[in-house]
Amino acid sequence: MIVQAAAKATETNPVLNISIFLAFVAVTLIVVIRAGRNNRSAADYYTGGRSFTGPQNGFAIAGDYLSAASFLGIVGAIAISGYDGFLYSIGFLVAWLVALLLVAELMRNTGKYTMADVLSFRLKQGPVRVAAATTTLAVCFFYLLAQMAGAGGLVSLLLGINDKLGQSVVVVVVGGLMILYVLIGGMKGTTWVQIIKAFLLIIGAFAMTIWVLAINGFNFSALLDSAVAASISKPAEAILVPGLKYGHNPLDFISLAIALVLGTAGLPHVLMRFYTVPSAKEARRSVVWAIWLIGAFYLFTLVLGFGAAALVGADVIAAAPGGVNSAAPLLSLALGGPLLLGFISAIAFATILAVVAGITITAATSFAHDIYMSVIKKGKGDPDSEVKVARRTVIVIGILAIAGGIGVQGQNIAFLVALAFAVAASANLPTILYSLFWRGFTTRGAVWSMYGGLAAAMILIVFSPVFSGTPTSMFGAGVNFAWFPLSNPGIVSIPIGFFLGWLGSVTSTRKEDPLLAAEMSVRSLTGHGAEKAVEH
């Protein structure tokens, strides 16, 4: 019965959906090609020539941050798990405040293109840059998996493709488009795609939010009553109180919350956005714009999630192609029929393409700038050859992302992104904070912290219920090699990263240059000597 209801709820118009999607791709490709014409130098390719204003960069940051997990994953999590699903929204939003207060402006003042510029400023260049590039690539890979999983689930819903082969073809197409965007447009083209996509996503979510509230007489309590009436939980009111998803293991929730709140400040593709503005003042303006846009969007997810629970039903969502990630598209179908579904799904697709492009250029920049230019060529390479290496890296990363995306079909993408946050918070955040605020930090501490935090997070994820032991695991319930009880490793791996950074520093016999530490402190706080610095 549920499967029949799901099939009825997902009756779509594939031709209309594809037409809207292709129209968006055509428009954004034109934008990317026009923007890509001005890529004359490494700074143009990596940072868009630092030519974006605060409001433009604020929209682009929102575009980067509001990924498929924010739209598809969180709405689905709220529709299925109620209150516990909304914890993702709270975590992602509070995390942004941590990034703003602790690292955003300081990193922009100190760095040039990548996170490793900051981490290696007063430390030994070679080992720190290689470690930073390794952790950047790991975080980007986890994030790419989440977006690819969203792409497969979304198109299976739009086109009625239920078999793995069809979804895999979709992932290949998305990966190919992503590679094209980044190769042609660089950071400038990618940023304009982010701006367009953020505008469309927020407008689309706002329109659906008003529509859902209008159906319920603009009474949020009435919406919650409708969601409870349609709930399949026992008792039905369980969706309004904590514990439906994490009640059996509160420690798992605490671990997730820590990873979400601390992870953003270590996400390389978000931090890289601050290098696209000309000054620290514009960096601050962009953060203010981003917080307002992101905060408003996460409020919309609360209405959309409970709206999907009330108007579509958790059982129908769970049984639909794409599973929990289908909640937002199914809600749009229930509200406005195939036309609204086509528009919202095109926005979701744009979200995936834009975020994937942003992550890919970050990973490619990290490899080309930190490993090829700074380590292999010892800083003496040709900038043109550096950009060529970055372009080749884009192709390699795209192929790896496609292969990984095919392997994680059906996973909740908000959950996959939470794993990326855990890796970022474990491997990157301790080193970033120590570099910015502790003059006694050493090269050994940085290397131990990054590799140790990364290894701890990865090992705990592999031996957790994420990979094996439960029906929703990647290997299913038939395979069980899990010994770590939590689904998110943050509560253990993040303290390990901080501890190893401290231990490596206090046991290091080679102390760092105090003059470089003083210079970094002045530069991070004032912006003096920063890339394209201006009075502020």
PDB file of C-alpha atoms in Angstrom, residues 88 299 343 488 492 520:
ATOM      1  CA  TYR A  88      21.024  19.443  11.696  1.00  0.00           C
ATOM      2  CA  LEU A 299      14.159  28.569   9.373  1.00  0.00           C
ATOM      3  CA  PHE A 343      11.390  24.114 -10.851  1.00  0.00           C
ATOM      4  CA  ASN A 488      29.694  10.180  14.009  1.00  0.00           C
ATOM      5  CA  VAL A 492      36.516  11.152  20.047  1.00  0.00           C
ATOM      6  CA  MET A 520      51.634  36.359  11.514  1.00  0.00           C
TER       7      MET A 520
END
